[in-house]
Amino acid sequence: MLELSDIHKTFYAGTPNEVRSLRGVSLSMQQGSFVNVIGTNGSGKSTLLNAVAGTFLVDTGRIVLGSEDITRQPEHRRARRIGRVFQNPFSGSAPTMTIAENLALASRRGLSRGIGWSLSRSLREEIADRIRTLKMGLENRLDNPIGSLSGGQRQAITLLMATWVKPDLLLLDEHTAALDPRSADQVIRLTHEIVTRDQLTTLMVTHSMQQAVHLGDRILMMHQGHIVADLSGPEKARARAEDLLSRFDALRHRDQLTPAVRDLLELSYV
Amino acid sequence: MVLLISAFNFGLIFAFLALGVYISFRIFHFPDITADGSFAFGGAATTAMLVSGWGPMVATGVGFLAGMLAGATTGILHTRFRIHGLLSGILVMTALYSVNLHVLGKSNVTLSEASTLNKTWTAIVKKVVGDVERVDILGWMVGIQDLASLLLMVLLMMVVGSTLFCFLNTKFGTAMRGSGDNPQMILAMGVSDKLLLTFGLALANGLTALSGSLLVQYQEFADVQMGIGMVVWGLASVIIGESLVGESRFGLLIAGAILGSVLFRMMIAIALRCGLNPNDLKIITAFFVFVALVAPQWSRKRKTRLLVAKARVAGNA
Ligand SMILES: Nc1ncnc2c1ncn2[C@@H]1O[C@H](COP(=O)(O)OP(=O)(O)OP(=O)(O)O)[C@@H](O)[C@H]1O
Ligand SMILES: [Mg+2]
């Protein structure tokens, strides 16, 4: 379904601030698979998702979604087929517009937006029905501005918006990281429900080893712009949070060693 | 009374400008300075058309389109060429000054000979009420032309205001509002925020130019300088409108901007009547907007200071 081949992305290339965020990432995802991405801070997880979503164009490599090469497509074109939920609960919805208006916007993702009325009576009813499935009591507050909701409620609605029109690919970037534990649980449960119900192909970045272990059918571990581990099948099923953590420690340990060695070399050569 | 009616007329004419400013500054949060240029551009385009014999309807429509063109240019400078928003507007506004001079042919042109919307409409009204020059309203004699113009502006504003309201409720219009509110969200919903902004600026400046077009027809002359200070003027109207209707839904805010414009013009008329020097008009408008922008911050600070003081008193007790 999603095919990444040898993706490179460098920010501020050729300046002292150069960051090589993705250094040759290849990935093949099957239709209906749910892939978790974990990794150290700054390892390029968000950059990977942004590359797929089209926030920027990649330096080299190819991105194919379904049968379409989307490598050079602008972000809004890709968004017709890709649903997204961001880490920041404020990013996914328009705060001064009402719940109903936000969902009305989402109901036209990838479809034409003519000069027909945006909120018909039947659409309102459908919105109320779908909001009811969140079990947050929001169906009575359809005309409240989204800005008046809590972060968890907003994330739940953003998830609904991203999946209202069934996307070919769902991108979740630490979408529970900014929430309190209870809301995070709620949103994760909702994610699980929607993804299994609609059999969505999902790429989820998470900071929580628990989520990575319990959800999905595959775990990617990223480090310094590379995919350093790829667990699937029985390997994924056997994975424990502690194993993943100890792998992180190993990576960190190696990092600490490298600068020291570099210093040593510098001392002896300069 | 005569003064009141003329203030009403001006207020409604400038209300179209206020709607334009509302769209760019409030819906899109875009500091669009183009308005100064497009206001005069609308006036100039309409004047040129009228002088060369076109009908007032066509001339007014062309004025509106001229503004849309100006707004779209600002939008393209900003979205395609990545020029800072304020600077894009300044560039277009500056360029428009020369354009307006060319369109008008000289720095001011009179329309007393040409046919205008107001004259045509007055003729229609006279056919209905009879050929009178003045009408008695509560003892005041008011010119029929002024009254007819007022009626025309009220009707026109009702049409334009409700069309705008309906438009902002359509799928496309909702996307536009969403784009102003959170561009990242609208991108994720599969619409180009750049396209929406460009269209929004075109619409905003179309309305601003319509305002200029109606003004030249009402006062029967056009001046290449007529746009100076229009952004601030529109902003003042929008701010007054907001203080009238509070933080509410955009339908009310549209009505607020219209009311704000009329009220503001009224205040100016009264101030002028009380001996205000017309030369001081712009500095007073600017000062007014300054106060309106700063007052909320100031009162918020005072409130927190009060709260802090109270808490301290409570703590000591
Ligand atoms: N738009 C950008 N412009 C410049 N640098 C960027 C940009 N996006 C990411 N980077 C850099 O790329 C590197 C990888 O960042 P990225 O956000 O992908 O990490 P991450 O794995 O998501 O980390 P975290 O767990 O902290 O979210 C970082 O050094 C970051 O500073
Ligand atoms: Mg990240």
JSON list of N, CA and C in Angstrom, two decimals, chain A residues 75-76 79-80 82 86 90-98 101-102 105-106 108-110 113-118 161, chain B residues 165-179 181-182 184-193 249-250:
[
{"chain": "A", "resi": 75, "resn": "GLU", "atom": "N", "xyz": [1.17, 18.96, -0.49]},
{"chain": "A", "resi": 75, "resn": "GLU", "atom": "CA", "xyz": [0.54, 18.42, 0.71]},
{"chain": "A", "resi": 75, "resn": "GLU", "atom": "C", "xyz": [-0.98, 18.28, 0.59]},
{"chain": "A", "resi": 76, "resn": "HIS", "atom": "N", "xyz": [-1.64, 19.31, 0.08]},
{"chain": "A", "resi": 76, "resn": "HIS", "atom": "CA", "xyz": [-3.11, 19.24, 0.09]},
{"chain": "A", "resi": 76, "resn": "HIS", "atom": "C", "xyz": [-3.64, 18.19, -0.88]},
{"chain": "A", "resi": 79, "resn": "ALA", "atom": "N", "xyz": [-3.38, 14.95, 0.93]},
{"chain": "A", "resi": 79, "resn": "ALA", "atom": "CA", "xyz": [-4.33, 14.87, 2.04]},
{"chain": "A", "resi": 79, "resn": "ALA", "atom": "C", "xyz": [-5.69, 14.33, 1.59]},
{"chain": "A", "resi": 80, "resn": "ARG", "atom": "N", "xyz": [-5.94, 14.34, 0.28]},
{"chain": "A", "resi": 80, "resn": "ARG", "atom": "CA", "xyz": [-7.20, 13.76, -0.18]},
{"chain": "A", "resi": 80, "resn": "ARG", "atom": "C", "xyz": [-7.25, 12.26, 0.11]},
{"chain": "A", "resi": 82, "resn": "ILE", "atom": "N", "xyz": [-4.87, 10.83, 2.49]},
{"chain": "A", "resi": 82, "resn": "ILE", "atom": "CA", "xyz": [-4.18, 10.55, 3.75]},
{"chain": "A", "resi": 82, "resn": "ILE", "atom": "C", "xyz": [-4.87, 11.29, 4.89]},
{"chain": "A", "resi": 86, "resn": "PHE", "atom": "N", "xyz": [-2.32, 15.08, 14.61]},
{"chain": "A", "resi": 86, "resn": "PHE", "atom": "CA", "xyz": [-1.04, 15.64, 15.04]},
{"chain": "A", "resi": 86, "resn": "PHE", "atom": "C", "xyz": [-0.84, 15.45, 16.54]},
{"chain": "A", "resi": 90, "resn": "PHE", "atom": "N", "xyz": [-4.29, 21.16, 19.28]},
{"chain": "A", "resi": 90, "resn": "PHE", "atom": "CA", "xyz": [-4.80, 22.38, 18.65]},
{"chain": "A", "resi": 90, "resn": "PHE", "atom": "C", "xyz": [-4.62, 22.37, 17.14]},
{"chain": "A", "resi": 91, "resn": "SER", "atom": "N", "xyz": [-3.80, 21.45, 16.62]},
{"chain": "A", "resi": 91, "resn": "SER", "atom": "CA", "xyz": [-3.45, 21.51, 15.21]},
{"chain": "A", "resi": 91, "resn": "SER", "atom": "C", "xyz": [-4.53, 20.98, 14.28]},
{"chain": "A", "resi": 92, "resn": "GLY", "atom": "N", "xyz": [-5.36, 20.07, 14.78]},
{"chain": "A", "resi": 92, "resn": "GLY", "atom": "CA", "xyz": [-6.22, 19.32, 13.88]},
{"chain": "A", "resi": 92, "resn": "GLY", "atom": "C", "xyz": [-7.59, 19.88, 13.62]},
{"chain": "A", "resi": 93, "resn": "SER", "atom": "N", "xyz": [-7.96, 20.97, 14.33]},
{"chain": "A", "resi": 93, "resn": "SER", "atom": "CA", "xyz": [-9.31, 21.50, 14.12]},
{"chain": "A", "resi": 93, "resn": "SER", "atom": "C", "xyz": [-9.29, 23.02, 14.20]},
{"chain": "A", "resi": 94, "resn": "ALA", "atom": "N", "xyz": [-10.35, 23.63, 13.70]},
{"chain": "A", "resi": 94, "resn": "ALA", "atom": "CA", "xyz": [-10.44, 25.09, 13.68]},
{"chain": "A", "resi": 94, "resn": "ALA", "atom": "C", "xyz": [-11.14, 25.57, 14.94]},
{"chain": "A", "resi": 95, "resn": "PRO", "atom": "N", "xyz": [-10.41, 26.25, 15.84]},
{"chain": "A", "resi": 95, "resn": "PRO", "atom": "CA", "xyz": [-10.92, 26.51, 17.19]},
{"chain": "A", "resi": 95, "resn": "PRO", "atom": "C", "xyz": [-12.18, 27.38, 17.27]},
{"chain": "A", "resi": 96, "resn": "THR", "atom": "N", "xyz": [-12.30, 28.39, 16.40]},
{"chain": "A", "resi": 96, "resn": "THR", "atom": "CA", "xyz": [-13.47, 29.25, 16.56]},
{"chain": "A", "resi": 96, "resn": "THR", "atom": "C", "xyz": [-14.69, 28.71, 15.83]},
{"chain": "A", "resi": 97, "resn": "MET", "atom": "N", "xyz": [-14.50, 27.65, 15.06]},
{"chain": "A", "resi": 97, "resn": "MET", "atom": "CA", "xyz": [-15.66, 27.08, 14.37]},
{"chain": "A", "resi": 97, "resn": "MET", "atom": "C", "xyz": [-16.27, 25.98, 15.23]},
{"chain": "A", "resi": 98, "resn": "THR", "atom": "N", "xyz": [-17.54, 25.71, 14.99]},
{"chain": "A", "resi": 98, "resn": "THR", "atom": "CA", "xyz": [-18.24, 24.76, 15.87]},
{"chain": "A", "resi": 98, "resn": "THR", "atom": "C", "xyz": [-17.83, 23.33, 15.54]},
{"chain": "A", "resi": 101, "resn": "GLU", "atom": "N", "xyz": [-19.38, 22.33, 12.29]},
{"chain": "A", "resi": 101, "resn": "GLU", "atom": "CA", "xyz": [-18.73, 22.91, 11.11]},
{"chain": "A", "resi": 101, "resn": "GLU", "atom": "C", "xyz": [-17.41, 22.21, 10.81]},
{"chain": "A", "resi": 102, "resn": "ASN", "atom": "N", "xyz": [-16.66, 21.90, 11.86]},
{"chain": "A", "resi": 102, "resn": "ASN", "atom": "CA", "xyz": [-15.40, 21.19, 11.65]},
{"chain": "A", "resi": 102, "resn": "ASN", "atom": "C", "xyz": [-15.63, 19.83, 11.00]},
{"chain": "A", "resi": 105, "resn": "LEU", "atom": "N", "xyz": [-16.56, 20.14, 7.40]},
{"chain": "A", "resi": 105, "resn": "LEU", "atom": "CA", "xyz": [-15.35, 20.32, 6.59]},
{"chain": "A", "resi": 105, "resn": "LEU", "atom": "C", "xyz": [-14.72, 18.97, 6.28]},
{"chain": "A", "resi": 106, "resn": "ALA", "atom": "N", "xyz": [-14.62, 18.14, 7.34]},
{"chain": "A", "resi": 106, "resn": "ALA", "atom": "CA", "xyz": [-13.96, 16.84, 7.19]},
{"chain": "A", "resi": 106, "resn": "ALA", "atom": "C", "xyz": [-14.75, 15.91, 6.27]},
{"chain": "A", "resi": 108, "resn": "ARG", "atom": "N", "xyz": [-15.94, 16.47, 3.58]},
{"chain": "A", "resi": 108, "resn": "ARG", "atom": "CA", "xyz": [-15.66, 16.73, 2.16]},
{"chain": "A", "resi": 108, "resn": "ARG", "atom": "C", "xyz": [-14.20, 16.52, 1.82]},
{"chain": "A", "resi": 109, "resn": "ARG", "atom": "N", "xyz": [-13.44, 15.88, 2.71]},
{"chain": "A", "resi": 109, "resn": "ARG", "atom": "CA", "xyz": [-12.02, 15.68, 2.40]},
{"chain": "A", "resi": 109, "resn": "ARG", "atom": "C", "xyz": [-11.87, 14.87, 1.12]},
{"chain": "A", "resi": 110, "resn": "GLY", "atom": "N", "xyz": [-11.12, 15.43, 0.18]},
{"chain": "A", "resi": 110, "resn": "GLY", "atom": "CA", "xyz": [-10.90, 14.74, -1.08]},
{"chain": "A", "resi": 110, "resn": "GLY", "atom": "C", "xyz": [-12.07, 14.85, -2.05]},
{"chain": "A", "resi": 113, "resn": "ARG", "atom": "N", "xyz": [-15.70, 20.95, -3.23]},
{"chain": "A", "resi": 113, "resn": "ARG", "atom": "CA", "xyz": [-16.38, 21.86, -2.30]},
{"chain": "A", "resi": 113, "resn": "ARG", "atom": "C", "xyz": [-17.03, 22.96, -3.09]},
{"chain": "A", "resi": 114, "resn": "GLY", "atom": "N", "xyz": [-18.27, 22.76, -3.46]},
{"chain": "A", "resi": 114, "resn": "GLY", "atom": "CA", "xyz": [-18.96, 23.74, -4.30]},
{"chain": "A", "resi": 114, "resn": "GLY", "atom": "C", "xyz": [-19.60, 24.81, -3.46]},
{"chain": "A", "resi": 115, "resn": "ILE", "atom": "N", "xyz": [-20.64, 25.44, -4.00]},
{"chain": "A", "resi": 115, "resn": "ILE", "atom": "CA", "xyz": [-21.30, 26.48, -3.23]},
{"chain": "A", "resi": 115, "resn": "ILE", "atom": "C", "xyz": [-22.63, 25.96, -2.69]},
{"chain": "A", "resi": 116, "resn": "GLY", "atom": "N", "xyz": [-22.70, 24.66, -2.46]},
{"chain": "A", "resi": 116, "resn": "GLY", "atom": "CA", "xyz": [-23.85, 24.11, -1.75]},
{"chain": "A", "resi": 116, "resn": "GLY", "atom": "C", "xyz": [-23.72, 24.40, -0.26]},
{"chain": "A", "resi": 117, "resn": "TRP", "atom": "N", "xyz": [-24.83, 24.36, 0.46]},
{"chain": "A", "resi": 117, "resn": "TRP", "atom": "CA", "xyz": [-24.82, 24.58, 1.90]},
{"chain": "A", "resi": 117, "resn": "TRP", "atom": "C", "xyz": [-23.89, 23.57, 2.57]},
{"chain": "A", "resi": 118, "resn": "SER", "atom": "N", "xyz": [-23.08, 24.02, 3.52]},
{"chain": "A", "resi": 118, "resn": "SER", "atom": "CA", "xyz": [-22.10, 23.09, 4.07]},
{"chain": "A", "resi": 118, "resn": "SER", "atom": "C", "xyz": [-22.72, 22.15, 5.11]},
{"chain": "A", "resi": 161, "resn": "MET", "atom": "N", "xyz": [-12.40, 13.30, 12.36]},
{"chain": "A", "resi": 161, "resn": "MET", "atom": "CA", "xyz": [-12.28, 14.10, 11.13]},
{"chain": "A", "resi": 161, "resn": "MET", "atom": "C", "xyz": [-11.34, 13.43, 10.14]},
{"chain": "B", "resi": 165, "resn": "PHE", "atom": "N", "xyz": [-23.02, 36.39, 3.91]},
{"chain": "B", "resi": 165, "resn": "PHE", "atom": "CA", "xyz": [-23.35, 35.46, 4.99]},
{"chain": "B", "resi": 165, "resn": "PHE", "atom": "C", "xyz": [-23.61, 34.06, 4.44]},
{"chain": "B", "resi": 166, "resn": "CYS", "atom": "N", "xyz": [-24.42, 34.00, 3.38]},
{"chain": "B", "resi": 166, "resn": "CYS", "atom": "CA", "xyz": [-24.73, 32.69, 2.79]},
{"chain": "B", "resi": 166, "resn": "CYS", "atom": "C", "xyz": [-23.46, 32.05, 2.22]},
{"chain": "B", "resi": 167, "resn": "PHE", "atom": "N", "xyz": [-22.66, 32.87, 1.56]},
{"chain": "B", "resi": 167, "resn": "PHE", "atom": "CA", "xyz": [-21.44, 32.33, 0.96]},
{"chain": "B", "resi": 167, "resn": "PHE", "atom": "C", "xyz": [-20.54, 31.70, 2.02]},
{"chain": "B", "resi": 168, "resn": "LEU", "atom": "N", "xyz": [-20.40, 32.39, 3.15]},
{"chain": "B", "resi": 168, "resn": "LEU", "atom": "CA", "xyz": [-19.52, 31.86, 4.20]},
{"chain": "B", "resi": 168, "resn": "LEU", "atom": "C", "xyz": [-20.08, 30.60, 4.83]},
{"chain": "B", "resi": 169, "resn": "ASN", "atom": "N", "xyz": [-21.35, 30.31, 4.54]},
{"chain": "B", "resi": 169, "resn": "ASN", "atom": "CA", "xyz": [-21.95, 29.08, 5.05]},
{"chain": "B", "resi": 169, "resn": "ASN", "atom": "C", "xyz": [-21.92, 27.94, 4.05]},
{"chain": "B", "resi": 170, "resn": "THR", "atom": "N", "xyz": [-21.44, 28.22, 2.84]},
{"chain": "B", "resi": 170, "resn": "THR", "atom": "CA", "xyz": [-21.35, 27.14, 1.87]},
{"chain": "B", "resi": 170, "resn": "THR", "atom": "C", "xyz": [-20.13, 26.28, 2.18]},
{"chain": "B", "resi": 171, "resn": "LYS", "atom": "N", "xyz": [-20.01, 25.17, 1.45]},
{"chain": "B", "resi": 171, "resn": "LYS", "atom": "CA", "xyz": [-18.86, 24.29, 1.66]},
{"chain": "B", "resi": 171, "resn": "LYS", "atom": "C", "xyz": [-17.57, 25.05, 1.42]},
{"chain": "B", "resi": 172, "resn": "PHE", "atom": "N", "xyz": [-17.55, 25.81, 0.33]},
{"chain": "B", "resi": 172, "resn": "PHE", "atom": "CA", "xyz": [-16.34, 26.56, 0.01]},
{"chain": "B", "resi": 172, "resn": "PHE", "atom": "C", "xyz": [-16.08, 27.65, 1.05]},
{"chain": "B", "resi": 173, "resn": "GLY", "atom": "N", "xyz": [-17.14, 28.36, 1.41]},
{"chain": "B", "resi": 173, "resn": "GLY", "atom": "CA", "xyz": [-16.99, 29.43, 2.39]},
{"chain": "B", "resi": 173, "resn": "GLY", "atom": "C", "xyz": [-16.57, 28.90, 3.75]},
{"chain": "B", "resi": 174, "resn": "THR", "atom": "N", "xyz": [-17.09, 27.75, 4.14]},
{"chain": "B", "resi": 174, "resn": "THR", "atom": "CA", "xyz": [-16.69, 27.15, 5.41]},
{"chain": "B", "resi": 174, "resn": "THR", "atom": "C", "xyz": [-15.21, 26.79, 5.37]},
{"chain": "B", "resi": 175, "resn": "ALA", "atom": "N", "xyz": [-14.78, 26.26, 4.22]},
{"chain": "B", "resi": 175, "resn": "ALA", "atom": "CA", "xyz": [-13.35, 25.94, 4.08]},
{"chain": "B", "resi": 175, "resn": "ALA", "atom": "C", "xyz": [-12.52, 27.21, 4.22]},
{"chain": "B", "resi": 176, "resn": "MET", "atom": "N", "xyz": [-13.03, 28.32, 3.67]},
{"chain": "B", "resi": 176, "resn": "MET", "atom": "CA", "xyz": [-12.32, 29.59, 3.78]},
{"chain": "B", "resi": 176, "resn": "MET", "atom": "C", "xyz": [-12.16, 30.01, 5.23]},
{"chain": "B", "resi": 177, "resn": "ARG", "atom": "N", "xyz": [-13.24, 29.92, 5.99]},
{"chain": "B", "resi": 177, "resn": "ARG", "atom": "CA", "xyz": [-13.16, 30.30, 7.40]},
{"chain": "B", "resi": 177, "resn": "ARG", "atom": "C", "xyz": [-12.22, 29.37, 8.14]},
{"chain": "B", "resi": 178, "resn": "GLY", "atom": "N", "xyz": [-12.30, 28.09, 7.81]},
{"chain": "B", "resi": 178, "resn": "GLY", "atom": "CA", "xyz": [-11.42, 27.11, 8.46]},
{"chain": "B", "resi": 178, "resn": "GLY", "atom": "C", "xyz": [-9.96, 27.42, 8.17]},
{"chain": "B", "resi": 179, "resn": "SER", "atom": "N", "xyz": [-9.70, 27.82, 6.95]},
{"chain": "B", "resi": 179, "resn": "SER", "atom": "CA", "xyz": [-8.33, 28.12, 6.54]},
{"chain": "B", "resi": 179, "resn": "SER", "atom": "C", "xyz": [-7.77, 29.30, 7.31]},
{"chain": "B", "resi": 181, "resn": "ASP", "atom": "N", "xyz": [-8.75, 30.16, 10.27]},
{"chain": "B", "resi": 181, "resn": "ASP", "atom": "CA", "xyz": [-8.70, 29.75, 11.67]},
{"chain": "B", "resi": 181, "resn": "ASP", "atom": "C", "xyz": [-7.50, 28.86, 11.94]},
{"chain": "B", "resi": 182, "resn": "ASN", "atom": "N", "xyz": [-7.22, 27.94, 11.03]},
{"chain": "B", "resi": 182, "resn": "ASN", "atom": "CA", "xyz": [-6.14, 26.97, 11.23]},
{"chain": "B", "resi": 182, "resn": "ASN", "atom": "C", "xyz": [-5.71, 26.41, 9.88]},
{"chain": "B", "resi": 184, "resn": "GLN", "atom": "N", "xyz": [-3.18, 24.75, 8.90]},
{"chain": "B", "resi": 184, "resn": "GLN", "atom": "CA", "xyz": [-2.69, 23.38, 8.91]},
{"chain": "B", "resi": 184, "resn": "GLN", "atom": "C", "xyz": [-3.84, 22.38, 8.81]},
{"chain": "B", "resi": 185, "resn": "MET", "atom": "N", "xyz": [-4.94, 22.71, 9.49]},
{"chain": "B", "resi": 185, "resn": "MET", "atom": "CA", "xyz": [-6.10, 21.84, 9.47]},
{"chain": "B", "resi": 185, "resn": "MET", "atom": "C", "xyz": [-6.68, 21.75, 8.07]},
{"chain": "B", "resi": 186, "resn": "ILE", "atom": "N", "xyz": [-6.78, 22.89, 7.40]},
{"chain": "B", "resi": 186, "resn": "ILE", "atom": "CA", "xyz": [-7.44, 22.87, 6.08]},
{"chain": "B", "resi": 186, "resn": "ILE", "atom": "C", "xyz": [-6.56, 22.14, 5.06]},
{"chain": "B", "resi": 187, "resn": "LEU", "atom": "N", "xyz": [-5.25, 22.22, 5.24]},
{"chain": "B", "resi": 187, "resn": "LEU", "atom": "CA", "xyz": [-4.34, 21.44, 4.38]},
{"chain": "B", "resi": 187, "resn": "LEU", "atom": "C", "xyz": [-4.59, 19.95, 4.58]},
{"chain": "B", "resi": 188, "resn": "ALA", "atom": "N", "xyz": [-4.71, 19.56, 5.85]},
{"chain": "B", "resi": 188, "resn": "ALA", "atom": "CA", "xyz": [-4.94, 18.15, 6.16]},
{"chain": "B", "resi": 188, "resn": "ALA", "atom": "C", "xyz": [-6.30, 17.70, 5.65]},
{"chain": "B", "resi": 189, "resn": "MET", "atom": "N", "xyz": [-7.19, 18.66, 5.37]},
{"chain": "B", "resi": 189, "resn": "MET", "atom": "CA", "xyz": [-8.51, 18.32, 4.84]},
{"chain": "B", "resi": 189, "resn": "MET", "atom": "C", "xyz": [-8.51, 18.35, 3.31]},
{"chain": "B", "resi": 190, "resn": "GLY", "atom": "N", "xyz": [-7.32, 18.50, 2.74]},
{"chain": "B", "resi": 190, "resn": "GLY", "atom": "CA", "xyz": [-7.20, 18.35, 1.29]},
{"chain": "B", "resi": 190, "resn": "GLY", "atom": "C", "xyz": [-7.47, 19.59, 0.47]},
{"chain": "B", "resi": 191, "resn": "VAL", "atom": "N", "xyz": [-7.42, 20.79, 1.09]},
{"chain": "B", "resi": 191, "resn": "VAL", "atom": "CA", "xyz": [-7.60, 22.01, 0.33]},
{"chain": "B", "resi": 191, "resn": "VAL", "atom": "C", "xyz": [-6.35, 22.87, 0.49]},
{"chain": "B", "resi": 192, "resn": "SER", "atom": "N", "xyz": [-5.96, 23.55, -0.58]},
{"chain": "B", "resi": 192, "resn": "SER", "atom": "CA", "xyz": [-4.79, 24.40, -0.52]},
{"chain": "B", "resi": 192, "resn": "SER", "atom": "C", "xyz": [-5.13, 25.68, 0.23]},
{"chain": "B", "resi": 193, "resn": "ASP", "atom": "N", "xyz": [-4.42, 25.90, 1.35]},
{"chain": "B", "resi": 193, "resn": "ASP", "atom": "CA", "xyz": [-4.68, 27.12, 2.12]},
{"chain": "B", "resi": 193, "resn": "ASP", "atom": "C", "xyz": [-4.27, 28.35, 1.32]},
{"chain": "B", "resi": 249, "resn": "ARG", "atom": "N", "xyz": [-20.73, 34.67, 16.72]},
{"chain": "B", "resi": 249, "resn": "ARG", "atom": "CA", "xyz": [-20.66, 34.00, 15.44]},
{"chain": "B", "resi": 249, "resn": "ARG", "atom": "C", "xyz": [-20.52, 35.03, 14.32]},
{"chain": "B", "resi": 250, "resn": "PHE", "atom": "N", "xyz": [-20.01, 34.57, 13.18]},
{"chain": "B", "resi": 250, "resn": "PHE", "atom": "CA", "xyz": [-19.64, 35.53, 12.15]},
{"chain": "B", "resi": 250, "resn": "PHE", "atom": "C", "xyz": [-20.84, 36.26, 11.56]}
]
